[in-house]
Amino acid sequence: MKVVYSPAHLGHDVTHETYLGQPIPAHEVAERAEIIRAALQHDGGYSFHEPTEHGEDPITAVHDPGLIRFLAEAWPAVQRERLERPYLVADTYPTFRMFEGMSPGLAAGQPEPRSVAGRVGWWGLDTSNPLVEGTYQAARAAVDVALTTVDLVLAGEQAAYGLCRPPGHHAARSMAGGYCFFNNAAIAAEAIVRATGERVAILDVDYHHGNGSQQIFWRRGDVFYASIHADPARQYPFFLGYAHETGEGPGSGENLNLPQQAGLSDERYLVAVDRALEAVVARPGSVIVVSLGFDTYGQDPIGDFALTTAVYAEVGRRVAATGRRLVILQEGGYYRPALGQNTVAWLRGADGG
Ligand SMILES: [Zn+2]
């Protein structure tokens, strides 16, 4: 299988994130991608490819150009404003409750703040998203990794894997968050729709709901989003991911959320996978974009499912058995000792191994 990887992610070298107001050692660290790369190289059977540059157009196809501008300007602004911080995170966000009772036009028409402390909240969801000097270049490279993976599949590969870091599925049209800056999977899905004119399915098997992917395609009939994730009543991102969210307008019925209980077993997980895949194959299209996360693993420090390495091979097999071509993009997964073996298991399963 062909693998797309860029060392640019190493510039997003975060050491801490903020959790409930406290700095804690970061979970989404560069070592994650290096562990996966080393495991694939050691396993053999994978050829590594550098991403090619795709420019801004595929990004602005799903994101507000202001988000790109902010991410490009953020670190220079931190330095210009002499903020003595090792990383930038917001602590003030424009929550919808701030505008309660006011006309929707007022909130929509407010100007973007000038200071970077205000701007990082304006374009952000939460405090888990540390931004450092190399973040923008890393996030741009992750998009190019995703789009190059699309190129390989559209050129004839049955499946290809993009080792995206930072991940993407929490990033919405005008919002970074949850370790994500640009939505790699959404940008990939949109590029496939535009290149082929076909409908595309996103299958999101990260432990967390991909609120960004859902939001971007909420009113779209040509991109089906299916996600198996922790029930938002107990887990991040808390405010989206419920089963009753099924899309609106042309996208009505094109969003499938399958929220799950804590302690989820391999067996029950596969029931959810089958349900999602049934919905995928009931729709036309020849490509599935997989948002692949391993924070579903039993020992993950931020998850609470009980999955084992064996189930990942089986999930990979079942997804490949749809016969659709697969653009497989890395999202989360934070138990580093098993990250390599879990990725190898999934990709081998998808590759008929
Ligand atoms: Zn996750």
CSV table of C-alpha atoms and ligand atoms in Angstrom, one decimal:
chain,number,residue,atom,x,y,z
A,1,MET,CA,0.0,0.0,0.0
A,2,LYS,CA,1.2,3.5,-0.8
A,3,VAL,CA,1.7,5.8,2.2
A,4,VAL,CA,1.9,9.6,2.1
A,5,TYR,CA,4.1,11.2,4.8
A,6,SER,CA,5.7,14.6,5.3
A,7,PRO,CA,8.3,15.5,8.0
A,8,ALA,CA,6.7,19.0,8.2
A,9,HIS,CA,4.5,17.7,11.1
A,10,LEU,CA,7.7,17.8,13.3
A,11,GLY,CA,7.4,21.6,13.4
A,12,HIS,CA,4.2,21.3,15.3
A,13,ASP,CA,6.2,20.2,18.3
A,14,VAL,CA,3.8,20.7,21.1
A,15,THR,CA,4.8,19.7,24.6
A,16,HIS,CA,1.7,20.8,26.6
A,17,GLU,CA,-2.0,21.2,26.2
A,18,THR,CA,-4.6,22.7,28.5
A,19,TYR,CA,-7.2,20.4,30.1
A,20,LEU,CA,-9.8,22.0,32.5
A,21,GLY,CA,-7.6,25.0,33.0
A,22,GLN,CA,-4.4,23.1,33.8
A,23,PRO,CA,-1.4,22.6,31.5
A,24,ILE,CA,-0.8,18.9,31.1
A,25,PRO,CA,1.7,16.9,28.9
A,26,ALA,CA,0.3,17.0,25.4
A,27,HIS,CA,-1.3,13.8,24.0
A,28,GLU,CA,-1.2,14.9,20.3
A,29,VAL,CA,2.6,14.9,19.9
A,30,ALA,CA,5.0,14.4,17.0
A,31,GLU,CA,6.1,11.0,18.3
A,32,ARG,CA,2.7,9.6,17.4
A,33,ALA,CA,3.3,10.0,13.6
A,34,GLU,CA,6.9,8.8,13.9
A,35,ILE,CA,5.8,5.6,15.8
A,36,ILE,CA,3.3,4.9,13.0
A,37,ARG,CA,5.9,5.6,10.3
A,38,ALA,CA,8.5,3.4,11.9
A,39,ALA,CA,5.9,0.5,12.4
A,40,LEU,CA,4.9,0.6,8.7
A,41,GLN,CA,8.6,0.7,7.6
A,42,HIS,CA,9.4,-2.2,9.8
A,43,ASP,CA,6.4,-4.2,8.7
A,44,GLY,CA,7.3,-3.7,5.0
A,45,GLY,CA,4.8,-3.8,2.2
A,46,TYR,CA,4.4,0.0,2.2
A,47,SER,CA,6.0,2.5,-0.1
A,48,PHE,CA,6.4,6.0,1.2
A,49,HIS,CA,5.6,9.1,-0.9
A,50,GLU,CA,6.1,12.8,-0.3
A,51,PRO,CA,3.0,15.0,-0.6
A,52,THR,CA,2.8,17.4,-3.5
A,53,GLU,CA,1.7,21.0,-2.9
A,54,HIS,CA,-2.0,21.7,-3.7
A,55,GLY,CA,-2.3,25.3,-2.8
A,56,GLU,CA,-5.1,27.1,-0.9
A,57,ASP,CA,-8.0,26.5,-3.3
A,58,PRO,CA,-8.9,23.0,-2.0
A,59,ILE,CA,-8.8,24.4,1.6
A,60,THR,CA,-11.0,27.4,0.9
A,61,ALA,CA,-13.4,24.9,-0.8
A,62,VAL,CA,-14.4,23.9,2.8
A,63,HIS,CA,-12.9,26.5,5.1
A,64,ASP,CA,-13.4,30.2,5.6
A,65,PRO,CA,-10.4,32.0,4.0
A,66,GLY,CA,-10.1,34.0,7.3
A,67,LEU,CA,-9.2,30.7,9.2
A,68,ILE,CA,-6.2,30.2,6.8
A,69,ARG,CA,-5.2,33.9,7.2
A,70,PHE,CA,-5.4,33.6,11.0
A,71,LEU,CA,-3.4,30.4,11.3
A,72,ALA,CA,-0.7,31.9,9.0
A,73,GLU,CA,-0.5,35.1,11.0
A,74,ALA,CA,-1.0,33.8,14.5
A,75,TRP,CA,2.6,33.0,15.6
A,76,PRO,CA,4.1,36.2,14.1
A,77,ALA,CA,1.4,38.1,16.0
A,78,VAL,CA,2.3,36.3,19.3
A,79,GLN,CA,5.9,37.6,18.8
A,80,ARG,CA,4.9,41.1,17.6
A,81,GLU,CA,2.6,41.5,20.7
A,82,ARG,CA,5.3,40.1,22.9
A,83,LEU,CA,3.2,37.5,24.5
A,84,GLU,CA,5.5,35.4,26.7
A,85,ARG,CA,4.0,32.1,26.0
A,86,PRO,CA,5.5,28.8,24.8
A,87,TYR,CA,2.2,28.1,22.9
A,88,LEU,CA,-0.9,30.0,22.0
A,89,VAL,CA,-4.4,28.9,23.2
A,90,ALA,CA,-7.5,31.0,23.7
A,91,ASP,CA,-9.4,31.4,26.9
A,92,THR,CA,-12.2,33.5,25.6
A,93,TYR,CA,-14.6,32.2,22.9
A,94,PRO,CA,-17.7,33.7,21.2
A,95,THR,CA,-20.2,31.2,22.7
A,96,PHE,CA,-23.7,31.5,21.3
A,97,ARG,CA,-25.0,32.3,24.8
A,98,MET,CA,-23.2,35.6,24.6
A,99,PHE,CA,-25.6,36.7,21.9
A,100,GLU,CA,-28.8,35.2,23.4
A,101,GLY,CA,-31.8,37.4,22.7
A,102,MET,CA,-29.9,39.5,20.1
A,103,SER,CA,-30.6,39.3,16.4
A,104,PRO,CA,-28.5,36.6,14.6
A,105,GLY,CA,-27.3,39.3,12.2
A,106,LEU,CA,-25.6,41.1,15.1
A,107,ALA,CA,-23.4,38.1,16.1
A,108,ALA,CA,-22.6,37.4,12.4
A,109,GLY,CA,-21.6,41.0,11.8
A,110,GLN,CA,-19.3,41.4,14.7
A,111,PRO,CA,-15.7,42.3,13.6
A,112,GLU,CA,-12.9,39.9,14.1
A,113,PRO,CA,-10.8,41.2,17.1
A,114,ARG,CA,-7.4,42.8,16.3
A,115,SER,CA,-5.4,41.2,19.2
A,116,VAL,CA,-4.2,37.7,18.8
A,117,ALA,CA,-5.7,36.7,22.2
A,118,GLY,CA,-9.1,37.6,20.7
A,119,ARG,CA,-8.5,36.2,17.3
A,120,VAL,CA,-7.5,32.8,18.6
A,121,GLY,CA,-10.8,32.5,20.4
A,122,TRP,CA,-12.7,33.9,17.4
A,123,TRP,CA,-11.4,31.0,15.2
A,124,GLY,CA,-11.3,28.4,17.9
A,125,LEU,CA,-13.4,25.8,19.7
A,126,ASP,CA,-11.4,24.8,22.9
A,127,THR,CA,-8.2,25.1,24.8
A,128,SER,CA,-6.8,21.7,23.8
A,129,ASN,CA,-5.3,23.2,20.6
A,130,PRO,CA,-1.9,24.6,21.3
A,131,LEU,CA,-0.4,26.6,18.4
A,132,VAL,CA,3.3,27.0,18.0
A,133,GLU,CA,5.7,28.4,15.4
A,134,GLY,CA,5.6,25.4,13.1
A,135,THR,CA,1.8,24.7,13.4
A,136,TYR,CA,0.7,26.4,10.3
A,137,GLN,CA,3.3,24.7,8.0
A,138,ALA,CA,2.4,21.3,9.6
A,139,ALA,CA,-1.3,21.8,9.2
A,140,ARG,CA,-0.8,22.9,5.5
A,141,ALA,CA,1.4,19.8,5.0
A,142,ALA,CA,-1.3,17.5,6.5
A,143,VAL,CA,-3.8,18.9,4.0
A,144,ASP,CA,-1.3,18.1,1.2
A,145,VAL,CA,-0.8,14.6,2.6
A,146,ALA,CA,-4.6,14.1,2.4
A,147,LEU,CA,-4.9,15.5,-1.1
A,148,THR,CA,-1.9,13.5,-2.4
A,149,THR,CA,-3.6,10.3,-0.9
A,150,VAL,CA,-6.7,11.3,-2.9
A,151,ASP,CA,-4.5,11.7,-6.1
A,152,LEU,CA,-3.1,8.2,-5.7
A,153,VAL,CA,-6.6,6.6,-5.3
A,154,LEU,CA,-8.1,8.6,-8.2
A,155,ALA,CA,-5.1,7.5,-10.3
A,156,GLY,CA,-6.0,3.9,-9.7
A,157,GLU,CA,-4.8,2.7,-6.2
A,158,GLN,CA,-7.5,0.6,-4.5
A,159,ALA,CA,-6.5,2.1,-1.1
A,160,ALA,CA,-3.8,4.5,0.1
A,161,TYR,CA,-3.0,5.8,3.6
A,162,GLY,CA,-2.2,9.5,4.4
A,163,LEU,CA,-0.3,9.8,7.7
A,164,CYS,CA,-1.9,13.2,8.5
A,165,ARG,CA,-0.7,15.1,11.6
A,166,PRO,CA,-2.1,17.3,13.0
A,167,PRO,CA,-5.4,15.5,12.6
A,168,GLY,CA,-8.5,17.2,11.2
A,169,HIS,CA,-12.0,16.0,11.9
A,170,HIS,CA,-12.8,18.6,14.7
A,171,ALA,CA,-12.0,21.5,12.5
A,172,ALA,CA,-15.2,23.1,11.1
A,173,ARG,CA,-15.6,25.7,8.3
A,174,SER,CA,-14.5,28.7,10.5
A,175,MET,CA,-13.0,26.9,13.5
A,176,ALA,CA,-10.0,25.0,14.7
A,177,GLY,CA,-10.2,22.8,17.8
A,178,GLY,CA,-9.5,19.4,19.3
A,179,TYR,CA,-5.9,19.1,18.1
A,180,CYS,CA,-7.2,20.0,14.6
A,181,PHE,CA,-6.5,23.1,12.4
A,182,PHE,CA,-7.7,22.1,8.9
A,183,ASN,CA,-10.2,19.3,8.2
A,184,ASN,CA,-8.0,17.0,6.2
A,185,ALA,CA,-10.8,14.4,5.6
A,186,ALA,CA,-13.4,17.1,4.6
A,187,ILE,CA,-10.9,18.7,2.2
A,188,ALA,CA,-10.2,15.3,0.7
A,189,ALA,CA,-13.9,14.4,0.3
A,190,GLU,CA,-14.6,17.8,-1.3
A,191,ALA,CA,-11.7,17.3,-3.7
A,192,ILE,CA,-13.1,13.8,-4.7
A,193,VAL,CA,-16.6,15.2,-5.3
A,194,ARG,CA,-15.1,18.0,-7.5
A,195,ALA,CA,-12.8,15.7,-9.4
A,196,THR,CA,-15.3,12.8,-10.1
A,197,GLY,CA,-18.7,14.3,-9.8
A,198,GLU,CA,-19.6,11.3,-7.7
A,199,ARG,CA,-21.0,11.1,-4.2
A,200,VAL,CA,-18.5,10.4,-1.4
A,201,ALA,CA,-18.8,8.8,2.0
A,202,ILE,CA,-16.7,9.7,5.0
A,203,LEU,CA,-16.5,6.9,7.6
A,204,ASP,CA,-15.2,8.3,10.9
A,205,VAL,CA,-13.9,5.6,13.3
A,206,ASP,CA,-12.0,7.9,15.6
A,207,TYR,CA,-13.2,7.7,19.2
A,208,HIS,CA,-14.5,11.2,19.1
A,209,HIS,CA,-17.3,12.6,17.0
A,210,GLY,CA,-16.0,14.5,14.0
A,211,ASN,CA,-18.1,17.7,14.7
A,212,GLY,CA,-16.2,19.6,12.0
A,213,SER,CA,-16.9,17.0,9.2
A,214,GLN,CA,-20.5,16.9,10.2
A,215,GLN,CA,-20.8,20.7,10.2
A,216,ILE,CA,-19.1,21.2,6.8
A,217,PHE,CA,-21.3,18.7,5.0
A,218,TRP,CA,-24.5,19.2,7.1
A,219,ARG,CA,-26.6,20.6,4.2
A,220,ARG,CA,-24.8,18.6,1.5
A,221,GLY,CA,-26.5,15.7,-0.3
A,222,ASP,CA,-23.3,14.6,-2.1
A,223,VAL,CA,-21.2,13.7,1.0
A,224,PHE,CA,-22.5,11.2,3.4
A,225,TYR,CA,-20.9,11.3,6.9
A,226,ALA,CA,-21.1,8.3,9.2
A,227,SER,CA,-19.4,8.3,12.6
A,228,ILE,CA,-19.0,5.7,15.5
A,229,HIS,CA,-17.9,7.6,18.6
A,230,ALA,CA,-18.3,8.1,22.3
A,231,ASP,CA,-21.7,9.5,23.4
A,232,PRO,CA,-21.3,13.3,23.5
A,233,ALA,CA,-23.3,13.3,26.7
A,234,ARG,CA,-20.2,12.1,28.5
A,235,GLN,CA,-17.3,13.0,26.2
A,236,TYR,CA,-15.7,15.7,24.0
A,237,PRO,CA,-16.9,17.4,21.8
A,238,PHE,CA,-20.0,17.4,24.1
A,239,PHE,CA,-22.3,19.6,22.0
A,240,LEU,CA,-22.5,17.6,18.7
A,241,GLY,CA,-22.6,13.9,17.9
A,242,TYR,CA,-26.0,12.8,19.0
A,243,ALA,CA,-28.1,10.3,17.0
A,244,HIS,CA,-30.8,12.8,16.3
A,245,GLU,CA,-28.4,14.9,14.1
A,246,THR,CA,-29.2,13.6,10.6
A,247,GLY,CA,-28.5,16.6,8.4
A,248,GLU,CA,-30.8,19.3,6.9
A,249,GLY,CA,-32.0,20.5,3.5
A,250,PRO,CA,-30.3,18.5,0.7
A,251,GLY,CA,-28.2,16.9,3.4
A,252,SER,CA,-31.2,15.5,5.2
A,253,GLY,CA,-30.6,11.9,6.1
A,254,GLU,CA,-26.9,12.1,5.0
A,255,ASN,CA,-25.4,12.3,8.5
A,256,LEU,CA,-25.4,9.2,10.6
A,257,ASN,CA,-24.2,9.4,14.2
A,258,LEU,CA,-23.7,6.1,16.2
A,259,PRO,CA,-22.9,7.2,19.7
A,260,GLN,CA,-21.5,4.5,22.0
A,261,GLN,CA,-21.3,3.6,25.7
A,262,ALA,CA,-18.1,3.4,27.8
A,263,GLY,CA,-16.5,0.0,27.9
A,264,LEU,CA,-17.5,-0.8,24.3
A,265,SER,CA,-16.3,-4.3,23.3
A,266,ASP,CA,-14.9,-5.5,20.0
A,267,GLU,CA,-18.1,-7.4,19.3
A,268,ARG,CA,-20.4,-4.5,19.8
A,269,TYR,CA,-18.1,-2.2,18.0
A,270,LEU,CA,-18.3,-4.4,14.9
A,271,VAL,CA,-22.1,-4.3,15.0
A,272,ALA,CA,-21.8,-0.5,14.7
A,273,VAL,CA,-19.3,-0.8,11.9
A,274,ASP,CA,-21.6,-3.0,10.0
A,275,ARG,CA,-24.5,-0.6,10.5
A,276,ALA,CA,-22.4,2.3,9.2
A,277,LEU,CA,-21.1,0.3,6.2
A,278,GLU,CA,-24.6,-0.8,5.3
A,279,ALA,CA,-25.6,2.9,5.1
A,280,VAL,CA,-22.5,3.7,3.0
A,281,VAL,CA,-23.1,0.9,0.4
A,282,ALA,CA,-26.8,1.8,0.2
A,283,ARG,CA,-25.6,5.1,-1.5
A,284,PRO,CA,-23.9,5.5,-4.8
A,285,GLY,CA,-20.2,6.3,-5.1
A,286,SER,CA,-16.9,4.5,-5.4
A,287,VAL,CA,-14.7,6.1,-2.8
A,288,ILE,CA,-14.8,6.1,1.0
A,289,VAL,CA,-12.7,8.6,3.0
A,290,VAL,CA,-11.8,6.9,6.3
A,291,SER,CA,-11.1,9.1,9.3
A,292,LEU,CA,-9.0,6.6,11.2
A,293,GLY,CA,-8.5,7.0,14.9
A,294,PHE,CA,-7.0,4.6,17.5
A,295,ASP,CA,-8.2,6.4,20.6
A,296,THR,CA,-10.9,3.7,20.5
A,297,TYR,CA,-8.2,1.3,21.9
A,298,GLY,CA,-8.7,-0.1,25.4
A,299,GLN,CA,-5.7,1.5,26.9
A,300,ASP,CA,-6.1,5.0,25.3
A,301,PRO,CA,-5.5,7.7,27.9
A,302,ILE,CA,-8.4,9.9,26.8
A,303,GLY,CA,-10.8,7.2,25.6
A,304,ASP,CA,-13.0,4.7,27.4
A,305,PHE,CA,-13.7,1.9,24.8
A,306,ALA,CA,-12.3,-1.6,25.4
A,307,LEU,CA,-11.2,-2.4,21.8
A,308,THR,CA,-8.2,-4.7,21.1
A,309,THR,CA,-5.7,-4.8,18.3
A,310,ALA,CA,-7.5,-7.7,16.7
A,311,VAL,CA,-10.6,-5.7,16.0
A,312,TYR,CA,-8.7,-3.2,13.9
A,313,ALA,CA,-7.7,-5.9,11.3
A,314,GLU,CA,-11.4,-7.0,11.2
A,315,VAL,CA,-12.6,-3.4,10.7
A,316,GLY,CA,-10.1,-2.9,7.9
A,317,ARG,CA,-11.3,-6.1,6.2
A,318,ARG,CA,-14.9,-5.1,6.5
A,319,VAL,CA,-14.4,-1.6,5.1
A,320,ALA,CA,-12.3,-3.0,2.2
A,321,ALA,CA,-15.0,-5.7,1.6
A,322,THR,CA,-17.4,-3.0,0.4
A,323,GLY,CA,-15.3,-3.0,-2.8
A,324,ARG,CA,-15.0,0.8,-2.7
A,325,ARG,CA,-11.6,2.6,-3.0
A,326,LEU,CA,-10.3,3.8,0.3
A,327,VAL,CA,-8.6,7.2,1.1
A,328,ILE,CA,-7.5,6.4,4.7
A,329,LEU,CA,-6.4,9.4,6.7
A,330,GLN,CA,-5.0,9.4,10.2
A,331,GLU,CA,-6.9,11.2,13.0
A,332,GLY,CA,-6.4,10.5,16.7
A,333,GLY,CA,-4.9,7.7,18.9
A,334,TYR,CA,-2.9,8.5,22.0
A,335,TYR,CA,-1.7,5.2,23.6
A,336,ARG,CA,1.7,5.3,21.9
A,337,PRO,CA,2.9,1.8,22.8
A,338,ALA,CA,0.2,0.2,20.7
A,339,LEU,CA,-0.2,2.9,18.0
A,340,GLY,CA,2.2,1.1,15.5
A,341,GLN,CA,0.7,-2.3,15.9
A,342,ASN,CA,-2.9,-1.0,15.6
A,343,THR,CA,-2.2,0.9,12.4
A,344,VAL,CA,-0.4,-2.1,10.9
A,345,ALA,CA,-3.4,-4.3,11.8
A,346,TRP,CA,-6.0,-1.9,10.3
A,347,LEU,CA,-4.1,-1.3,7.1
A,348,ARG,CA,-3.2,-5.0,6.6
A,349,GLY,CA,-6.8,-5.9,7.1
A,350,ALA,CA,-7.8,-3.3,4.5
A,351,ASP,CA,-5.1,-4.6,2.1
A,352,GLY,CA,-6.4,-8.1,2.3
A,353,GLY,CA,-3.7,-9.2,4.8
B,1,ZN,ZN,-10.2,11.4,18.8
